[in-house]
Amino acid sequence: MKVKYEDKEINIKRIGILTGGGDCAGHNAVIVGLLRRINQANLSLPKNEQMELVGLLEGWKSLTRDPEKELDKIVKLLKLIDIEESFTVAGTILKSSRTNLFSKANLDANIPEKAMENLKKLKIDCLCVLGGDDTLGAAGKLGQQYAFPMFGAPKTMDNDVYGTEMTYGFESAVEESVHFIENIRTTAESHNRCFIVELLGRHAGWVAMWAGIAGGAEVTLLPEEVLDLERVIAQVEKAIANKQHCIVVVSEGVRLFDTRYPDEINKKHQKMLDTVIADPKYALVKARHEMPKKKDSFGNEQLGGIGEYIFAILEKHTKGFEYRYQNCGHAIRGGVAHVMDRILGLRYGDAIFSFMKQNTFGVYPGLEGDNIVPRNLLAVKGGRFVPQDHQLFGMRNAADYY
Ligand code: F6P
């Protein structure tokens, strides 16, 4: 298809698409949404302007490989008939990786340049990059540095990408979390227990907030707020007194200690933790506490395990009640793609094609109200947190209403 890019006419015939970062529901829907529009456009385009979509496998890693030696590990021609039903499932048919093209080591080895050379070797005229802020940011940088037509689509179950009111992947993660909480509820009720349920979401509390409220959690703890364990203990005791069981949802980004917290809270938490660590019953908690924290190639700290501290502290500091800790982990971002993510993903894929037709490059689609608007890839950033004056903040703890 002939389009205008940077004031020149170009003929886009081969479009590349890749998925980067953590997988989630909706990736496949974006791919299908875009491929549908390509097929439809091909029906009325002259032969020399017809397009095809090729998947680049395992995210940015594909472009760091050697096409002469391992082409089958790099590209895959996408035919609608083969993939059209994939939009109903989570994950990514293109596979993913957390490859950072702009890490120090990759910059020293001229990997961004190699990636661009590879795009040329693969005869790719335009690239669509589906991912979170790190992946989209890399697309923006590459597109600008090498004047290459790029598009993005904002994914992540965390719902924390700037420029869109919702990322795809979020709603399915919430649905799966609610399902998990509801399953836990019947066993908690049957055994008069308190369950601490930890949910992914990085430093944004969207998943925990929505899942906690929709799952009727008695207490929901978010990274955006100051954690006060004394208050949590009071809420849990209130729930137990009223209904003999309790569910505490905790977002993985919640911290026991933080420089944002008043000193007295940090000190109080330290004392509580010390009593846990000193108790041989919690040797595993101690061991995990002392383990060095891992980071991914973008420098993001690997989270997970805060729920276990909260579990141990609650068990140690309340009497006569049984506690259990459940970390939902990655299960909530896998499985089925729920309806909202199917539609949102298909809309984003459809929108990318419209942007291309309108000669609007270097953008990703963002949801604004019920409209899809183009957002500049160079402006993307993470850290879209739940605002503390959000209506949901006041509604999130069922125990506050007993
Ligand atoms: O960013 C999406 C996410 O699922 C986060 O919620 C979580 O902290 C992280 O990915 C887990 O990363 P990985 O799949 O690399 O363990």
Short mmCIF file of C-alpha atoms and ligand atoms in Angstrom, two decimals:
data_model
loop_
_atom_site.label_atom_id
_atom_site.label_comp_id
_atom_site.label_asym_id
_atom_site.label_seq_id
_atom_site.Cartn_x
_atom_site.Cartn_y
_atom_site.Cartn_z
CA MET A 1 0.00 0.00 0.00
CA LYS A 2 1.40 3.35 -0.94
CA VAL A 3 1.61 5.77 1.97
CA LYS A 4 3.47 8.94 2.85
CA TYR A 5 6.23 8.63 5.40
CA GLU A 6 8.30 11.70 6.29
CA ASP A 7 7.10 13.51 3.15
CA LYS A 8 8.12 10.66 0.84
CA GLU A 9 5.90 8.10 -0.83
CA ILE A 10 6.74 4.56 0.25
CA ASN A 11 5.20 1.25 -0.70
CA ILE A 12 4.59 -0.87 2.40
CA LYS A 13 4.37 -4.50 1.32
CA ARG A 14 5.79 -6.52 4.15
CA ILE A 15 4.72 -5.59 7.68
CA GLY A 16 6.53 -7.10 10.67
CA ILE A 17 4.90 -7.63 14.04
CA LEU A 18 6.40 -8.70 17.38
CA THR A 19 5.31 -9.08 20.99
CA GLY A 20 7.68 -8.07 23.80
CA GLY A 21 7.76 -8.31 27.60
CA GLY A 22 5.40 -10.43 29.68
CA ASP A 23 2.66 -12.12 27.67
CA CYS A 24 -1.00 -11.39 28.34
CA ALA A 25 -4.48 -11.76 26.90
CA GLY A 26 -5.19 -9.65 23.82
CA HIS A 27 -1.85 -9.93 21.97
CA ASN A 28 -3.34 -12.37 19.48
CA ALA A 29 -6.39 -10.16 19.04
CA VAL A 30 -4.20 -7.22 17.95
CA ILE A 31 -2.45 -9.44 15.42
CA VAL A 32 -5.75 -10.77 14.05
CA GLY A 33 -7.32 -7.27 14.01
CA LEU A 34 -4.44 -5.94 11.91
CA LEU A 35 -4.32 -8.94 9.59
CA ARG A 36 -8.05 -8.68 8.90
CA ARG A 37 -7.61 -5.11 7.69
CA ILE A 38 -4.56 -6.05 5.59
CA ASN A 39 -6.52 -8.84 3.88
CA GLN A 40 -9.47 -6.57 3.29
CA ALA A 41 -7.28 -3.83 1.80
CA ASN A 42 -5.51 -6.36 -0.46
CA LEU A 43 -8.82 -7.14 -2.16
CA SER A 44 -8.81 -3.74 -3.85
CA LEU A 45 -5.08 -3.02 -4.14
CA PRO A 46 -3.02 -3.60 -7.30
CA LYS A 47 -0.75 -6.67 -7.05
CA ASN A 48 2.43 -4.63 -6.54
CA GLU A 49 0.89 -2.87 -3.52
CA GLN A 50 -0.53 -5.90 -1.74
CA MET A 51 0.71 -6.53 1.78
CA GLU A 52 1.63 -9.45 3.98
CA LEU A 53 2.13 -9.71 7.74
CA VAL A 54 5.13 -11.54 9.16
CA GLY A 55 5.55 -12.42 12.81
CA LEU A 56 8.97 -11.85 14.38
CA LEU A 57 9.41 -14.54 16.99
CA GLU A 58 10.29 -13.96 20.67
CA GLY A 59 10.05 -10.18 20.61
CA TRP A 60 13.14 -8.06 20.03
CA LYS A 61 15.30 -11.17 20.41
CA SER A 62 14.33 -12.10 16.82
CA LEU A 63 16.19 -9.08 15.47
CA THR A 64 19.36 -9.87 17.40
CA ARG A 65 19.66 -13.25 15.63
CA ASP A 66 21.38 -14.10 12.39
CA PRO A 67 18.87 -14.42 9.49
CA GLU A 68 21.42 -16.28 7.35
CA LYS A 69 21.71 -19.04 9.95
CA GLU A 70 18.39 -19.28 11.78
CA LEU A 71 15.63 -17.78 9.68
CA ASP A 72 13.03 -20.24 10.98
CA LYS A 73 13.63 -18.94 14.53
CA ILE A 74 13.11 -15.35 13.37
CA VAL A 75 10.12 -15.01 11.06
CA LYS A 76 6.83 -16.66 10.33
CA LEU A 77 4.40 -15.62 7.61
CA LEU A 78 0.97 -15.09 9.18
CA LYS A 79 -2.10 -16.34 7.30
CA LEU A 80 -5.46 -15.31 8.69
CA ILE A 81 -6.98 -18.71 8.13
CA ASP A 82 -4.31 -20.29 10.37
CA ILE A 83 -4.49 -17.80 13.23
CA GLU A 84 -7.96 -16.23 13.17
CA GLU A 85 -9.24 -18.10 16.22
CA SER A 86 -6.19 -17.31 18.36
CA PHE A 87 -7.73 -14.04 19.55
CA THR A 88 -9.84 -15.98 22.06
CA VAL A 89 -6.81 -17.18 24.02
CA ALA A 90 -4.22 -15.39 26.13
CA GLY A 91 -0.47 -15.63 25.59
CA THR A 92 1.14 -14.79 22.28
CA ILE A 93 1.33 -16.92 19.16
CA LEU A 94 4.58 -15.07 18.35
CA LYS A 95 6.27 -15.89 21.67
CA SER A 96 7.92 -13.19 23.72
CA SER A 97 11.10 -12.22 25.53
CA ARG A 98 12.32 -9.44 27.77
CA THR A 99 15.12 -8.35 25.45
CA ASN A 100 16.39 -4.83 25.98
CA LEU A 101 17.96 -3.63 22.71
CA PHE A 102 19.28 -0.55 24.49
CA SER A 103 20.93 -2.23 27.49
CA LYS A 104 24.56 -1.21 28.00
CA ALA A 105 25.82 -4.58 26.73
CA ASN A 106 23.60 -4.42 23.63
CA LEU A 107 24.58 -0.82 22.89
CA ASP A 108 28.26 -1.76 23.23
CA ALA A 109 27.68 -4.60 20.75
CA ASN A 110 25.79 -2.30 18.30
CA ILE A 111 22.67 -4.43 18.59
CA PRO A 112 20.19 -1.66 17.68
CA GLU A 113 22.07 -1.21 14.39
CA LYS A 114 22.09 -4.95 13.81
CA ALA A 115 18.33 -5.04 14.45
CA MET A 116 17.77 -2.41 11.78
CA GLU A 117 20.03 -4.23 9.31
CA ASN A 118 18.06 -7.38 9.99
CA LEU A 119 14.78 -5.61 9.23
CA LYS A 120 16.28 -4.68 5.86
CA LYS A 121 17.52 -8.24 5.23
CA LEU A 122 14.04 -9.53 6.06
CA LYS A 123 12.58 -6.94 3.63
CA ILE A 124 10.32 -5.53 6.32
CA ASP A 125 8.97 -2.09 5.41
CA CYS A 126 7.15 -1.27 8.63
CA LEU A 127 7.18 -2.71 12.15
CA CYS A 128 4.38 -3.11 14.73
CA VAL A 129 5.55 -3.64 18.27
CA LEU A 130 3.13 -4.88 20.91
CA GLY A 131 4.22 -4.41 24.49
CA GLY A 132 4.40 -2.37 27.66
CA ASP A 133 6.27 0.87 28.18
CA ASP A 134 9.74 -0.70 27.86
CA THR A 135 8.96 -2.41 24.55
CA LEU A 136 7.09 0.58 23.11
CA GLY A 137 9.83 2.94 24.27
CA ALA A 138 12.43 0.91 22.37
CA ALA A 139 10.22 1.06 19.23
CA GLY A 140 9.98 4.85 19.53
CA LYS A 141 13.75 5.20 19.88
CA LEU A 142 14.58 2.88 16.98
CA GLY A 143 11.98 4.48 14.72
CA GLN A 144 13.35 7.93 15.42
CA GLN A 145 17.07 7.07 15.24
CA TYR A 146 16.78 5.13 12.00
CA ALA A 147 13.77 6.91 10.42
CA PHE A 148 11.79 3.68 10.20
CA PRO A 149 7.97 3.42 10.11
CA MET A 150 6.89 2.03 13.49
CA PHE A 151 3.66 1.37 15.34
CA GLY A 152 2.93 0.06 18.81
CA ALA A 153 0.05 -1.32 20.85
CA PRO A 154 -0.17 -0.89 24.64
CA LYS A 155 -0.34 -4.23 26.42
CA THR A 156 0.05 -5.26 29.99
CA MET A 157 -2.03 -6.92 32.60
CA ASP A 158 -0.78 -4.21 34.99
CA ASN A 159 -2.79 -1.50 33.15
CA ASP A 160 -0.03 1.00 33.86
CA VAL A 161 0.92 2.34 30.41
CA TYR A 162 0.69 6.08 29.91
CA GLY A 163 -1.60 7.38 27.17
CA THR A 164 -4.43 4.88 27.40
CA GLU A 165 -7.25 4.43 29.85
CA MET A 166 -6.88 0.69 29.47
CA THR A 167 -4.23 -1.69 28.23
CA TYR A 168 -5.26 -5.05 26.83
CA GLY A 169 -4.51 -7.93 29.19
CA PHE A 170 -5.79 -6.09 32.24
CA GLU A 171 -9.42 -7.11 32.16
CA SER A 172 -8.67 -10.81 31.65
CA ALA A 173 -6.20 -10.74 34.55
CA VAL A 174 -8.90 -9.21 36.73
CA GLU A 175 -11.48 -11.83 35.67
CA GLU A 176 -9.04 -14.65 36.43
CA SER A 177 -8.15 -13.09 39.79
CA VAL A 178 -11.80 -12.77 40.74
CA HIS A 179 -12.37 -16.40 39.81
CA PHE A 180 -9.42 -17.33 42.05
CA ILE A 181 -10.74 -15.22 44.96
CA GLU A 182 -14.19 -16.77 44.62
CA ASN A 183 -12.72 -20.25 44.75
CA ILE A 184 -10.71 -19.33 47.81
CA ARG A 185 -13.82 -17.85 49.43
CA THR A 186 -15.73 -21.14 49.68
CA THR A 187 -12.81 -22.96 51.28
CA ALA A 188 -12.05 -20.00 53.59
CA GLU A 189 -15.68 -20.01 54.70
CA SER A 190 -15.78 -23.77 55.18
CA HIS A 191 -12.70 -23.77 57.43
CA ASN A 192 -13.03 -20.38 59.15
CA ARG A 193 -9.72 -19.23 57.71
CA CYS A 194 -8.10 -16.02 56.61
CA PHE A 195 -6.42 -16.17 53.19
CA ILE A 196 -3.82 -13.74 51.96
CA VAL A 197 -4.11 -13.66 48.15
CA GLU A 198 -1.24 -12.03 46.28
CA LEU A 199 -1.77 -10.68 42.75
CA LEU A 200 0.66 -9.52 40.07
CA GLY A 201 0.53 -5.92 38.88
CA ARG A 202 4.00 -4.51 39.53
CA HIS A 203 3.93 -1.08 41.17
CA ALA A 204 0.39 -0.27 40.05
CA GLY A 205 -2.56 -1.53 42.06
CA TRP A 206 -5.16 -1.69 39.27
CA VAL A 207 -5.48 -5.48 39.19
CA ALA A 208 -5.67 -5.80 42.98
CA MET A 209 -8.11 -2.88 43.23
CA TRP A 210 -10.56 -4.23 40.64
CA ALA A 211 -10.22 -7.87 41.67
CA GLY A 212 -10.45 -7.05 45.39
CA ILE A 213 -13.64 -5.06 44.94
CA ALA A 214 -15.25 -7.42 42.42
CA GLY A 215 -14.27 -10.45 44.52
CA GLY A 216 -15.64 -8.85 47.69
CA ALA A 217 -12.29 -8.98 49.53
CA GLU A 218 -12.52 -7.84 53.13
CA VAL A 219 -9.18 -6.04 52.81
CA THR A 220 -7.28 -4.95 49.67
CA LEU A 221 -3.75 -3.61 49.91
CA LEU A 222 -2.29 -1.46 47.15
CA PRO A 223 1.21 -0.19 46.35
CA GLU A 224 -0.09 3.36 45.93
CA GLU A 225 -0.88 3.75 49.63
CA VAL A 226 0.92 3.65 52.94
CA LEU A 227 0.71 0.14 54.37
CA ASP A 228 -0.19 0.18 58.04
CA LEU A 229 -0.18 -3.38 59.34
CA GLU A 230 -1.73 -2.39 62.67
CA ARG A 231 -4.75 -1.17 60.72
CA VAL A 232 -4.78 -4.34 58.62
CA ILE A 233 -4.78 -6.48 61.78
CA ALA A 234 -7.76 -4.48 63.09
CA GLN A 235 -9.62 -4.94 59.78
CA VAL A 236 -8.91 -8.67 59.70
CA GLU A 237 -10.05 -9.11 63.32
CA LYS A 238 -13.23 -7.21 62.52
CA ALA A 239 -13.93 -9.44 59.50
CA ILE A 240 -13.29 -12.57 61.55
CA ALA A 241 -15.56 -11.37 64.37
CA ASN A 242 -18.34 -10.66 61.89
CA LYS A 243 -18.11 -13.54 59.44
CA GLN A 244 -15.49 -16.01 60.70
CA HIS A 245 -13.38 -15.80 57.61
CA CYS A 246 -11.49 -13.16 55.72
CA ILE A 247 -9.78 -12.54 52.38
CA VAL A 248 -6.91 -10.09 52.17
CA VAL A 249 -5.89 -9.23 48.61
CA VAL A 250 -2.39 -7.86 48.34
CA SER A 251 -0.80 -6.38 45.24
CA GLU A 252 2.74 -7.66 44.66
CA GLY A 253 4.11 -4.08 44.66
CA VAL A 254 3.07 -3.39 48.27
CA ARG A 255 6.08 -2.73 50.51
CA LEU A 256 6.60 -3.37 54.20
CA PHE A 257 9.00 -0.45 54.37
CA ASP A 258 9.21 2.64 52.25
CA THR A 259 10.81 6.07 52.41
CA ARG A 260 7.32 7.48 51.72
CA TYR A 261 6.04 6.00 54.98
CA PRO A 262 6.11 7.91 58.26
CA ASP A 263 9.05 6.77 60.43
CA GLU A 264 6.83 5.27 63.09
CA ILE A 265 5.21 2.94 60.55
CA ASN A 266 8.55 1.71 59.22
CA LYS A 267 9.71 1.13 62.82
CA LYS A 268 6.51 -0.67 63.77
CA HIS A 269 6.78 -2.94 60.71
CA GLN A 270 10.43 -3.64 61.48
CA LYS A 271 9.49 -4.80 64.98
CA MET A 272 6.74 -7.02 63.63
CA LEU A 273 9.06 -8.51 61.02
CA ASP A 274 11.83 -9.07 63.60
CA THR A 275 9.54 -11.24 65.71
CA VAL A 276 8.68 -13.32 62.65
CA ILE A 277 12.30 -13.69 61.54
CA ALA A 278 13.33 -14.72 65.05
CA ASP A 279 10.79 -17.55 65.08
CA PRO A 280 12.16 -20.83 63.62
CA LYS A 281 8.65 -21.62 62.40
CA TYR A 282 9.20 -18.93 59.75
CA ALA A 283 12.65 -20.07 58.62
CA LEU A 284 11.53 -20.09 54.99
CA VAL A 285 10.25 -16.52 55.21
CA LYS A 286 13.61 -15.53 56.68
CA ALA A 287 15.53 -17.34 53.94
CA ARG A 288 13.50 -15.68 51.19
CA HIS A 289 13.89 -12.31 52.92
CA GLU A 290 17.66 -12.68 52.77
CA MET A 291 17.80 -13.78 49.13
CA PRO A 292 19.21 -11.16 46.69
CA LYS A 293 16.54 -9.51 44.54
CA LYS A 294 16.63 -10.32 40.80
CA LYS A 295 16.22 -7.73 38.03
CA ASP A 296 15.17 -8.10 34.37
CA SER A 297 17.16 -6.68 31.43
CA PHE A 298 15.37 -3.34 31.76
CA GLY A 299 16.41 -3.10 35.43
CA ASN A 300 12.90 -3.85 36.74
CA GLU A 301 13.00 -5.58 40.10
CA GLN A 302 11.38 -9.03 40.15
CA LEU A 303 8.55 -8.71 42.65
CA GLY A 304 6.59 -11.32 44.55
CA GLY A 305 6.37 -12.60 48.10
CA ILE A 306 5.05 -9.60 50.05
CA GLY A 307 1.93 -11.65 50.82
CA GLU A 308 4.05 -14.17 52.65
CA TYR A 309 5.39 -11.52 55.05
CA ILE A 310 1.89 -10.25 55.66
CA PHE A 311 0.67 -13.79 56.23
CA ALA A 312 3.45 -14.48 58.76
CA ILE A 313 2.97 -11.16 60.56
CA LEU A 314 -0.81 -11.64 60.79
CA GLU A 315 -0.41 -15.19 62.04
CA LYS A 316 2.18 -14.13 64.60
CA HIS A 317 0.33 -11.04 65.83
CA THR A 318 -3.25 -12.27 66.08
CA LYS A 319 -4.46 -15.12 68.23
CA GLY A 320 -6.61 -18.17 67.63
CA PHE A 321 -7.13 -17.98 63.91
CA GLU A 322 -5.85 -19.93 60.95
CA TYR A 323 -4.08 -18.22 58.07
CA ARG A 324 -3.03 -19.34 54.59
CA TYR A 325 -1.04 -17.59 51.85
CA GLN A 326 -1.78 -18.04 48.14
CA ASN A 327 0.26 -16.39 45.43
CA CYS A 328 -1.75 -16.45 42.19
CA GLY A 329 1.40 -15.70 40.21
CA HIS A 330 1.35 -15.91 36.43
CA ALA A 331 -1.83 -18.00 36.20
CA ILE A 332 -3.95 -14.84 36.14
CA ARG A 333 -2.39 -13.56 32.93
CA GLY A 334 -2.82 -16.84 31.04
CA GLY A 335 -5.65 -19.04 29.80
CA VAL A 336 -8.58 -17.46 28.11
CA ALA A 337 -8.72 -13.94 26.67
CA HIS A 338 -11.87 -12.40 28.14
CA VAL A 339 -14.32 -10.43 26.01
CA MET A 340 -13.04 -6.93 26.85
CA ASP A 341 -9.50 -7.89 25.81
CA ARG A 342 -10.67 -9.59 22.63
CA ILE A 343 -12.52 -6.44 21.60
CA LEU A 344 -9.82 -4.01 22.79
CA GLY A 345 -7.06 -6.02 21.10
CA LEU A 346 -9.01 -6.26 17.83
CA ARG A 347 -9.71 -2.52 18.01
CA TYR A 348 -6.03 -1.72 18.54
CA GLY A 349 -5.02 -3.90 15.57
CA ASP A 350 -7.70 -2.29 13.42
CA ALA A 351 -6.57 1.17 14.57
CA ILE A 352 -2.94 0.52 13.63
CA PHE A 353 -4.04 -0.12 10.07
CA SER A 354 -6.12 3.06 10.02
CA PHE A 355 -3.13 5.07 11.30
CA MET A 356 -1.00 3.62 8.51
CA LYS A 357 -3.60 4.53 5.91
CA GLN A 358 -3.73 8.05 7.29
CA ASN A 359 0.10 8.34 7.09
CA THR A 360 0.34 8.68 10.88
CA PHE A 361 3.48 6.80 11.93
CA GLY A 362 5.42 6.49 15.18
CA VAL A 363 2.24 6.05 17.21
CA TYR A 364 0.32 3.54 19.29
CA PRO A 365 -3.45 3.45 19.85
CA GLY A 366 -4.73 4.67 23.21
CA LEU A 367 -8.24 4.35 24.61
CA GLU A 368 -9.81 7.67 25.55
CA GLY A 369 -13.42 7.31 26.66
CA ASP A 370 -14.78 5.09 23.91
CA ASN A 371 -12.44 6.47 21.24
CA ILE A 372 -9.12 5.22 20.00
CA VAL A 373 -6.57 8.00 19.60
CA PRO A 374 -2.96 7.96 18.29
CA ARG A 375 -0.26 8.44 20.94
CA ASN A 376 3.36 9.24 20.19
CA LEU A 377 5.68 6.28 20.83
CA LEU A 378 8.34 8.69 22.05
CA ALA A 379 6.06 9.91 24.83
CA VAL A 380 5.31 6.48 26.27
CA LYS A 381 6.14 5.81 29.90
CA GLY A 382 5.03 3.48 32.66
CA GLY A 383 3.83 4.36 36.11
CA ARG A 384 0.15 5.01 35.48
CA PHE A 385 -0.93 4.43 39.06
CA VAL A 386 -4.35 4.34 40.72
CA PRO A 387 -4.94 7.97 41.77
CA GLN A 388 -5.46 8.20 45.51
CA ASP A 389 -8.58 10.33 45.04
CA HIS A 390 -10.13 7.63 42.80
CA GLN A 391 -13.64 6.69 43.84
CA LEU A 392 -12.56 3.03 44.10
CA PHE A 393 -10.06 3.79 46.88
CA GLY A 394 -12.83 4.41 49.39
CA MET A 395 -14.80 1.35 48.24
CA ARG A 396 -12.17 -1.32 48.34
CA ASN A 397 -12.42 -2.89 51.80
CA ALA A 398 -15.60 -4.78 52.56
CA ALA A 399 -14.45 -4.91 56.22
CA ASP A 400 -14.68 -1.11 56.47
CA TYR A 401 -18.46 -1.38 56.21
CA TYR A 402 -19.18 -3.89 59.01
O1 F6P B 1 4.38 -6.63 33.76
C1 F6P B 1 3.55 -7.73 33.71
C2 F6P B 1 3.88 -8.70 34.81
O2 F6P B 1 2.96 -9.78 34.76
C3 F6P B 1 3.91 -8.10 36.21
O3 F6P B 1 2.64 -8.02 36.79
C4 F6P B 1 4.85 -9.02 36.93
O4 F6P B 1 5.51 -8.41 38.02
C5 F6P B 1 5.85 -9.36 35.86
O5 F6P B 1 5.18 -9.22 34.62
C6 F6P B 1 6.39 -10.77 35.97
O6 F6P B 1 7.42 -10.90 35.05
P1 F6P B 1 7.95 -12.29 34.51
O7 F6P B 1 6.90 -12.88 33.64
O8 F6P B 1 9.18 -11.93 33.75
O9 F6P B 1 8.19 -13.13 35.71
#
